[in-house]
Amino acid sequence: DSGVTQTPKHLITATGQRVTLRCSPRSGDLSVYWYQQSLDQGLQFLIHYYNGEERAKGNILERFSAQQFPDLHSELNLSSLELGDSALYFCASSVEAAGVETQYFGPGTRLLVL
Amino acid sequence: DQQVKQNSPSLSVQEGRISILNCDYTNSMFDYFLWYKKYPAEGPTFLISISSIKDKNEDGRFTVFLNKSAKHLSLHIVPSQPGDSAVYFCAASVIRGYSTLTFGKGTMLLVSP
């Protein structure tokens, strides 16, 4: 158990809908990263938040947005869903020690868009 | 353009033997490398890491080797156990505080009894 929690574990929805994925980082971790893993793909970085502020954006579609709240949990909002958005969505929180950072991943949310 | 490549989608090894998983990278700015293990229906689990100032890092049965001139790293598992069967991801980043990880597509390792 990494200490990172994600809800829901599974989500089935229809095209055009909007969903919210939730992530709670490990206690004390200020950073939250979101990744998408599609079929036969590695993990693709979406977005990074640190202590409530957006730090970096990766391959995140404009239909997707995220935020990190004062209690440090984060939500990833996916709107106008398309079939191709079906994927595993992981969040990770990180700790920095001796100048290097290690990311610890949650169990993921499996999204199926029908 | 894939900056981190794991060219072997799968690897089969017998229990007790050595497993060697390989990873190549193209971005010379990468200076920190990690291996993650992933079981089905679970998130990736951090396994071992190495920074570019080293060429080897060991943790129990797991050893990571880094060849900076070849932009290549490898993960050795000795001895391999059936419980090691999983997908292994190589990831790379730039050490500058908090930074994003670039992942390879993974290698599925199957260790048979």
PDB file of C-alpha atoms in Angstrom:
ATOM      1  CA  ASP A   1       0.000   0.000   0.000  1.00  0.00           C
ATOM      2  CA  SER A   2       1.615   3.239  -1.189  1.00  0.00           C
ATOM      3  CA  GLY A   3      -0.523   5.473   1.013  1.00  0.00           C
ATOM      4  CA  VAL A   4      -2.000   7.240  -2.014  1.00  0.00           C
ATOM      5  CA  THR A   5      -5.738   6.709  -2.395  1.00  0.00           C
ATOM      6  CA  GLN A   6      -7.884   7.148  -5.481  1.00  0.00           C
ATOM      7  CA  THR A   7     -11.632   7.034  -5.909  1.00  0.00           C
ATOM      8  CA  PRO A   8     -13.560   5.625  -7.601  1.00  0.00           C
ATOM      9  CA  LYS A   9     -11.765   2.444  -8.579  1.00  0.00           C
ATOM     10  CA  HIS A  10     -13.944   1.930 -11.640  1.00  0.00           C
ATOM     11  CA  LEU A  11     -16.106   4.353 -13.601  1.00  0.00           C
ATOM     12  CA  ILE A  12     -18.377   3.616 -16.548  1.00  0.00           C
ATOM     13  CA  THR A  13     -19.980   6.503 -18.334  1.00  0.00           C
ATOM     14  CA  ALA A  14     -21.238   7.622 -21.725  1.00  0.00           C
ATOM     15  CA  THR A  15     -19.745   9.855 -24.389  1.00  0.00           C
ATOM     16  CA  GLY A  16     -20.327  13.535 -23.777  1.00  0.00           C
ATOM     17  CA  GLN A  17     -20.513  13.141 -20.024  1.00  0.00           C
ATOM     18  CA  ARG A  18     -18.299  14.670 -17.318  1.00  0.00           C
ATOM     19  CA  VAL A  19     -16.574  12.808 -14.498  1.00  0.00           C
ATOM     20  CA  THR A  20     -14.398  13.702 -11.525  1.00  0.00           C
ATOM     21  CA  LEU A  21     -11.573  11.529 -10.282  1.00  0.00           C
ATOM     22  CA  ARG A  22     -10.251  12.035  -6.788  1.00  0.00           C
ATOM     23  CA  CYS A  23      -6.810  11.533  -5.313  1.00  0.00           C
ATOM     24  CA  SER A  24      -5.533  11.825  -1.741  1.00  0.00           C
ATOM     25  CA  PRO A  25      -1.760  12.008  -1.446  1.00  0.00           C
ATOM     26  CA  ARG A  26       0.372  10.376   1.208  1.00  0.00           C
ATOM     27  CA  SER A  27       0.439  12.213   4.494  1.00  0.00           C
ATOM     28  CA  GLY A  28       2.891  15.094   4.268  1.00  0.00           C
ATOM     29  CA  ASP A  29       3.355  14.983   0.477  1.00  0.00           C
ATOM     30  CA  LEU A  30       2.657  18.339  -1.132  1.00  0.00           C
ATOM     31  CA  SER A  31       2.971  17.251  -4.763  1.00  0.00           C
ATOM     32  CA  VAL A  32       0.332  15.461  -6.794  1.00  0.00           C
ATOM     33  CA  TYR A  33       0.844  14.229 -10.353  1.00  0.00           C
ATOM     34  CA  TRP A  34      -1.772  12.821 -12.708  1.00  0.00           C
ATOM     35  CA  TYR A  35      -0.995  10.245 -15.397  1.00  0.00           C
ATOM     36  CA  GLN A  36      -3.021   8.492 -18.063  1.00  0.00           C
ATOM     37  CA  GLN A  37      -2.320   4.952 -19.221  1.00  0.00           C
ATOM     38  CA  SER A  38      -4.101   3.924 -22.391  1.00  0.00           C
ATOM     39  CA  LEU A  39      -4.015   0.459 -23.933  1.00  0.00           C
ATOM     40  CA  ASP A  40      -0.472  -0.599 -24.870  1.00  0.00           C
ATOM     41  CA  GLN A  41       0.908   2.734 -23.752  1.00  0.00           C
ATOM     42  CA  GLY A  42       3.198   3.741 -20.965  1.00  0.00           C
ATOM     43  CA  LEU A  43       2.087   6.271 -18.440  1.00  0.00           C
ATOM     44  CA  GLN A  44       1.606   9.693 -19.976  1.00  0.00           C
ATOM     45  CA  PHE A  45       2.045  12.690 -17.699  1.00  0.00           C
ATOM     46  CA  LEU A  46      -0.985  14.982 -17.567  1.00  0.00           C
ATOM     47  CA  ILE A  47      -0.484  17.626 -14.895  1.00  0.00           C
ATOM     48  CA  HIS A  48       1.395  18.407 -11.670  1.00  0.00           C
ATOM     49  CA  TYR A  49       0.240  20.364  -8.639  1.00  0.00           C
ATOM     50  CA  TYR A  50       2.377  21.441  -5.717  1.00  0.00           C
ATOM     51  CA  ASN A  51       0.769  22.775  -2.558  1.00  0.00           C
ATOM     52  CA  GLY A  52      -2.298  23.968  -4.420  1.00  0.00           C
ATOM     53  CA  GLU A  53      -0.547  25.512  -7.403  1.00  0.00           C
ATOM     54  CA  GLU A  54      -0.222  24.131 -10.899  1.00  0.00           C
ATOM     55  CA  ARG A  55       3.463  23.422 -11.600  1.00  0.00           C
ATOM     56  CA  ALA A  56       3.561  21.710 -14.962  1.00  0.00           C
ATOM     57  CA  LYS A  57       1.327  20.511 -17.743  1.00  0.00           C
ATOM     58  CA  GLY A  58       1.954  17.583 -20.006  1.00  0.00           C
ATOM     59  CA  ASN A  59      -0.240  15.976 -22.648  1.00  0.00           C
ATOM     60  CA  ILE A  60      -3.476  17.158 -21.069  1.00  0.00           C
ATOM     61  CA  LEU A  61      -6.441  17.907 -23.299  1.00  0.00           C
ATOM     62  CA  GLU A  62      -8.323  21.175 -22.927  1.00  0.00           C
ATOM     63  CA  ARG A  63     -11.395  19.125 -21.967  1.00  0.00           C
ATOM     64  CA  PHE A  64      -9.499  17.990 -18.888  1.00  0.00           C
ATOM     65  CA  SER A  65      -8.728  20.094 -15.846  1.00  0.00           C
ATOM     66  CA  ALA A  66      -7.453  19.536 -12.357  1.00  0.00           C
ATOM     67  CA  GLN A  67      -7.105  21.268  -9.051  1.00  0.00           C
ATOM     68  CA  GLN A  68      -5.514  20.683  -5.685  1.00  0.00           C
ATOM     69  CA  PHE A  69      -7.395  21.751  -2.581  1.00  0.00           C
ATOM     70  CA  PRO A  70      -6.099  23.215   0.713  1.00  0.00           C
ATOM     71  CA  ASP A  71      -6.208  19.767   2.314  1.00  0.00           C
ATOM     72  CA  LEU A  72      -3.917  18.677  -0.575  1.00  0.00           C
ATOM     73  CA  HIS A  73      -6.305  16.224  -2.174  1.00  0.00           C
ATOM     74  CA  SER A  74      -6.641  16.645  -5.904  1.00  0.00           C
ATOM     75  CA  GLU A  75      -9.389  16.172  -8.441  1.00  0.00           C
ATOM     76  CA  LEU A  76      -9.095  15.523 -12.160  1.00  0.00           C
ATOM     77  CA  ASN A  77     -12.129  16.637 -14.134  1.00  0.00           C
ATOM     78  CA  LEU A  78     -12.765  15.077 -17.526  1.00  0.00           C
ATOM     79  CA  SER A  79     -15.530  16.603 -19.636  1.00  0.00           C
ATOM     80  CA  SER A  80     -17.165  16.005 -23.024  1.00  0.00           C
ATOM     81  CA  LEU A  81     -15.878  12.475 -22.769  1.00  0.00           C
ATOM     82  CA  GLU A  82     -14.964  10.545 -25.902  1.00  0.00           C
ATOM     83  CA  LEU A  83     -14.430   6.835 -26.453  1.00  0.00           C
ATOM     84  CA  GLY A  84     -10.684   7.440 -26.633  1.00  0.00           C
ATOM     85  CA  ASP A  85     -10.628   8.778 -23.082  1.00  0.00           C
ATOM     86  CA  SER A  86     -11.128   5.240 -21.803  1.00  0.00           C
ATOM     87  CA  ALA A  87      -7.965   4.521 -19.858  1.00  0.00           C
ATOM     88  CA  LEU A  88      -6.418   4.027 -16.451  1.00  0.00           C
ATOM     89  CA  TYR A  89      -5.829   7.269 -14.608  1.00  0.00           C
ATOM     90  CA  PHE A  90      -3.203   7.282 -11.902  1.00  0.00           C
ATOM     91  CA  CYS A  91      -2.211   9.907  -9.447  1.00  0.00           C
ATOM     92  CA  ALA A  92       1.083   9.972  -7.623  1.00  0.00           C
ATOM     93  CA  SER A  93       2.376  11.972  -4.716  1.00  0.00           C
ATOM     94  CA  SER A  94       6.003  12.588  -4.110  1.00  0.00           C
ATOM     95  CA  VAL A  95       8.626  13.224  -1.533  1.00  0.00           C
ATOM     96  CA  GLU A  96      11.954  14.897  -2.121  1.00  0.00           C
ATOM     97  CA  ALA A  97      15.024  13.713  -0.251  1.00  0.00           C
ATOM     98  CA  ALA A  98      18.674  14.593  -0.800  1.00  0.00           C
ATOM     99  CA  GLY A  99      17.709  16.506  -3.913  1.00  0.00           C
ATOM    100  CA  VAL A 100      15.896  13.677  -5.649  1.00  0.00           C
ATOM    101  CA  GLU A 101      12.218  12.956  -5.825  1.00  0.00           C
ATOM    102  CA  THR A 102      10.373   9.655  -5.698  1.00  0.00           C
ATOM    103  CA  GLN A 103       6.773   9.392  -6.824  1.00  0.00           C
ATOM    104  CA  TYR A 104       4.397   6.938  -5.171  1.00  0.00           C
ATOM    105  CA  PHE A 105       1.346   5.884  -7.127  1.00  0.00           C
ATOM    106  CA  GLY A 106      -2.230   5.243  -6.170  1.00  0.00           C
ATOM    107  CA  PRO A 107      -4.157   2.169  -7.367  1.00  0.00           C
ATOM    108  CA  GLY A 108      -5.714   4.059 -10.265  1.00  0.00           C
ATOM    109  CA  THR A 109      -9.194   4.718 -11.602  1.00  0.00           C
ATOM    110  CA  ARG A 110     -10.273   2.663 -14.594  1.00  0.00           C
ATOM    111  CA  LEU A 111     -12.510   4.803 -16.812  1.00  0.00           C
ATOM    112  CA  LEU A 112     -14.642   3.222 -19.505  1.00  0.00           C
ATOM    113  CA  VAL A 113     -16.500   5.532 -21.878  1.00  0.00           C
ATOM    114  CA  LEU A 114     -19.261   3.812 -23.842  1.00  0.00           C
TER     115      LEU A 114
ATOM    116  CA  ASP B   1       9.194  10.804 -30.174  1.00  0.00           C
ATOM    117  CA  GLN B   2       9.719   8.340 -27.353  1.00  0.00           C
ATOM    118  CA  GLN B   3      12.386   9.607 -25.026  1.00  0.00           C
ATOM    119  CA  VAL B   4      12.415   6.444 -22.910  1.00  0.00           C
ATOM    120  CA  LYS B   5      12.286   3.121 -24.703  1.00  0.00           C
ATOM    121  CA  GLN B   6      11.849  -0.402 -23.466  1.00  0.00           C
ATOM    122  CA  ASN B   7      12.303  -2.418 -26.603  1.00  0.00           C
ATOM    123  CA  SER B   8      11.308  -5.796 -25.173  1.00  0.00           C
ATOM    124  CA  PRO B   9       7.555  -5.996 -24.579  1.00  0.00           C
ATOM    125  CA  SER B  10       7.983  -9.258 -22.696  1.00  0.00           C
ATOM    126  CA  LEU B  11      10.575 -11.504 -21.081  1.00  0.00           C
ATOM    127  CA  SER B  12      10.288 -15.070 -19.797  1.00  0.00           C
ATOM    128  CA  VAL B  13      12.716 -16.435 -17.211  1.00  0.00           C
ATOM    129  CA  GLN B  14      12.889 -19.532 -15.070  1.00  0.00           C
ATOM    130  CA  GLU B  15      12.721 -19.274 -11.314  1.00  0.00           C
ATOM    131  CA  GLY B  16      16.149 -18.870  -9.754  1.00  0.00           C
ATOM    132  CA  ARG B  17      17.759 -17.438 -12.895  1.00  0.00           C
ATOM    133  CA  ILE B  18      18.663 -13.822 -13.601  1.00  0.00           C
ATOM    134  CA  SER B  19      16.163 -11.450 -15.192  1.00  0.00           C
ATOM    135  CA  ILE B  20      17.620  -8.532 -17.130  1.00  0.00           C
ATOM    136  CA  LEU B  21      15.311  -5.750 -18.206  1.00  0.00           C
ATOM    137  CA  ASN B  22      16.660  -3.049 -20.468  1.00  0.00           C
ATOM    138  CA  CYS B  23      15.849   0.593 -21.029  1.00  0.00           C
ATOM    139  CA  ASP B  24      17.263   3.213 -23.407  1.00  0.00           C
ATOM    140  CA  TYR B  25      16.791   6.957 -23.310  1.00  0.00           C
ATOM    141  CA  THR B  26      17.471   9.721 -25.783  1.00  0.00           C
ATOM    142  CA  ASN B  27      17.278  12.892 -23.713  1.00  0.00           C
ATOM    143  CA  SER B  28      20.744  13.682 -22.359  1.00  0.00           C
ATOM    144  CA  MET B  29      19.175  16.014 -19.779  1.00  0.00           C
ATOM    145  CA  PHE B  30      17.786  13.047 -17.847  1.00  0.00           C
ATOM    146  CA  ASP B  31      19.822  12.479 -14.724  1.00  0.00           C
ATOM    147  CA  TYR B  32      17.593  10.420 -12.471  1.00  0.00           C
ATOM    148  CA  PHE B  33      16.156   7.032 -13.346  1.00  0.00           C
ATOM    149  CA  LEU B  34      13.614   4.830 -11.634  1.00  0.00           C
ATOM    150  CA  TRP B  35      12.131   1.386 -12.054  1.00  0.00           C
ATOM    151  CA  TYR B  36       8.541   0.661 -11.144  1.00  0.00           C
ATOM    152  CA  LYS B  37       6.780  -2.682 -10.960  1.00  0.00           C
ATOM    153  CA  LYS B  38       3.105  -2.989 -11.765  1.00  0.00           C
ATOM    154  CA  TYR B  39       0.711  -5.840 -11.057  1.00  0.00           C
ATOM    155  CA  PRO B  40      -2.650  -5.988 -12.844  1.00  0.00           C
ATOM    156  CA  ALA B  41      -5.324  -3.786 -11.266  1.00  0.00           C
ATOM    157  CA  GLU B  42      -2.749  -2.016  -9.105  1.00  0.00           C
ATOM    158  CA  GLY B  43      -0.761   1.180  -9.413  1.00  0.00           C
ATOM    159  CA  PRO B  44       2.967   1.160 -10.192  1.00  0.00           C
ATOM    160  CA  THR B  45       5.145   0.406  -7.186  1.00  0.00           C
ATOM    161  CA  PHE B  46       8.521   2.085  -6.815  1.00  0.00           C
ATOM    162  CA  LEU B  47      11.328  -0.463  -6.941  1.00  0.00           C
ATOM    163  CA  ILE B  48      14.741   1.159  -7.219  1.00  0.00           C
ATOM    164  CA  SER B  49      16.357   4.306  -8.569  1.00  0.00           C
ATOM    165  CA  ILE B  50      19.729   5.633  -9.633  1.00  0.00           C
ATOM    166  CA  SER B  51      21.112   9.093 -10.222  1.00  0.00           C
ATOM    167  CA  SER B  52      23.555   9.885 -12.975  1.00  0.00           C
ATOM    168  CA  ILE B  53      26.451  10.316 -10.572  1.00  0.00           C
ATOM    169  CA  LYS B  54      26.401   6.560 -10.005  1.00  0.00           C
ATOM    170  CA  ASP B  55      26.676   3.631 -12.363  1.00  0.00           C
ATOM    171  CA  LYS B  56      25.203   0.994 -10.070  1.00  0.00           C
ATOM    172  CA  ASN B  57      22.691   0.781  -7.260  1.00  0.00           C
ATOM    173  CA  GLU B  58      21.728  -2.349  -5.367  1.00  0.00           C
ATOM    174  CA  ASP B  59      18.774  -3.188  -3.167  1.00  0.00           C
ATOM    175  CA  GLY B  60      18.511  -6.817  -2.205  1.00  0.00           C
ATOM    176  CA  ARG B  61      17.807  -8.921  -5.272  1.00  0.00           C
ATOM    177  CA  PHE B  62      17.505  -5.839  -7.469  1.00  0.00           C
ATOM    178  CA  THR B  63      20.404  -3.999  -9.087  1.00  0.00           C
ATOM    179  CA  VAL B  64      20.187  -1.149 -11.556  1.00  0.00           C
ATOM    180  CA  PHE B  65      23.112  -0.369 -13.854  1.00  0.00           C
ATOM    181  CA  LEU B  66      23.499   2.918 -15.682  1.00  0.00           C
ATOM    182  CA  ASN B  67      25.684   3.461 -18.744  1.00  0.00           C
ATOM    183  CA  LYS B  68      25.507   7.202 -19.406  1.00  0.00           C
ATOM    184  CA  SER B  69      27.626   7.162 -22.546  1.00  0.00           C
ATOM    185  CA  ALA B  70      25.287   4.610 -24.120  1.00  0.00           C
ATOM    186  CA  LYS B  71      22.185   6.212 -22.580  1.00  0.00           C
ATOM    187  CA  HIS B  72      21.211   2.785 -21.341  1.00  0.00           C
ATOM    188  CA  LEU B  73      20.129   1.318 -18.061  1.00  0.00           C
ATOM    189  CA  SER B  74      19.230  -2.165 -16.983  1.00  0.00           C
ATOM    190  CA  LEU B  75      17.516  -3.815 -14.056  1.00  0.00           C
ATOM    191  CA  HIS B  76      18.871  -7.147 -12.858  1.00  0.00           C
ATOM    192  CA  ILE B  77      16.796  -9.404 -10.643  1.00  0.00           C
ATOM    193  CA  VAL B  78      18.715 -12.248  -9.037  1.00  0.00           C
ATOM    194  CA  PRO B  79      17.401 -14.778  -8.250  1.00  0.00           C
ATOM    195  CA  SER B  80      14.092 -14.342 -10.032  1.00  0.00           C
ATOM    196  CA  GLN B  81      10.966 -15.509  -8.221  1.00  0.00           C
ATOM    197  CA  PRO B  82       7.455 -16.221  -9.546  1.00  0.00           C
ATOM    198  CA  GLY B  83       6.185 -13.268  -7.489  1.00  0.00           C
ATOM    199  CA  ASP B  84       8.358 -11.011  -9.624  1.00  0.00           C
ATOM    200  CA  SER B  85       6.044 -11.620 -12.572  1.00  0.00           C
ATOM    201  CA  ALA B  86       4.693  -8.170 -13.396  1.00  0.00           C
ATOM    202  CA  VAL B  87       5.112  -5.294 -15.834  1.00  0.00           C
ATOM    203  CA  TYR B  88       8.266  -3.285 -15.218  1.00  0.00           C
ATOM    204  CA  PHE B  89       8.408   0.372 -16.207  1.00  0.00           C
ATOM    205  CA  CYS B  90      11.546   2.395 -16.617  1.00  0.00           C
ATOM    206  CA  ALA B  91      11.173   6.128 -15.931  1.00  0.00           C
ATOM    207  CA  ALA B  92      13.474   9.115 -16.211  1.00  0.00           C
ATOM    208  CA  SER B  93      13.506  12.675 -14.954  1.00  0.00           C
ATOM    209  CA  VAL B  94      15.648  15.713 -14.503  1.00  0.00           C
ATOM    210  CA  ILE B  95      16.813  16.431 -10.957  1.00  0.00           C
ATOM    211  CA  ARG B  96      15.686  19.945 -10.218  1.00  0.00           C
ATOM    212  CA  GLY B  97      13.372  19.579  -7.294  1.00  0.00           C
ATOM    213  CA  TYR B  98       9.976  18.314  -8.269  1.00  0.00           C
ATOM    214  CA  SER B  99       9.895  17.172 -11.855  1.00  0.00           C
ATOM    215  CA  THR B 100       7.795  14.970 -14.061  1.00  0.00           C
ATOM    216  CA  LEU B 101       8.612  11.404 -14.990  1.00  0.00           C
ATOM    217  CA  THR B 102       8.870  10.158 -18.542  1.00  0.00           C
ATOM    218  CA  PHE B 103       7.982   6.494 -18.752  1.00  0.00           C
ATOM    219  CA  GLY B 104       8.794   3.705 -21.131  1.00  0.00           C
ATOM    220  CA  LYS B 105       5.989   1.431 -22.309  1.00  0.00           C
ATOM    221  CA  GLY B 106       6.967  -1.367 -19.976  1.00  0.00           C
ATOM    222  CA  THR B 107       8.266  -4.935 -20.162  1.00  0.00           C
ATOM    223  CA  MET B 108       6.124  -7.809 -18.965  1.00  0.00           C
ATOM    224  CA  LEU B 109       8.247 -10.262 -16.987  1.00  0.00           C
ATOM    225  CA  LEU B 110       7.048 -13.809 -16.509  1.00  0.00           C
ATOM    226  CA  VAL B 111       8.971 -15.966 -14.074  1.00  0.00           C
ATOM    227  CA  SER B 112       8.009 -19.603 -14.323  1.00  0.00           C
ATOM    228  CA  PRO B 113       8.558 -22.170 -11.539  1.00  0.00           C
TER     229      PRO B 113
END
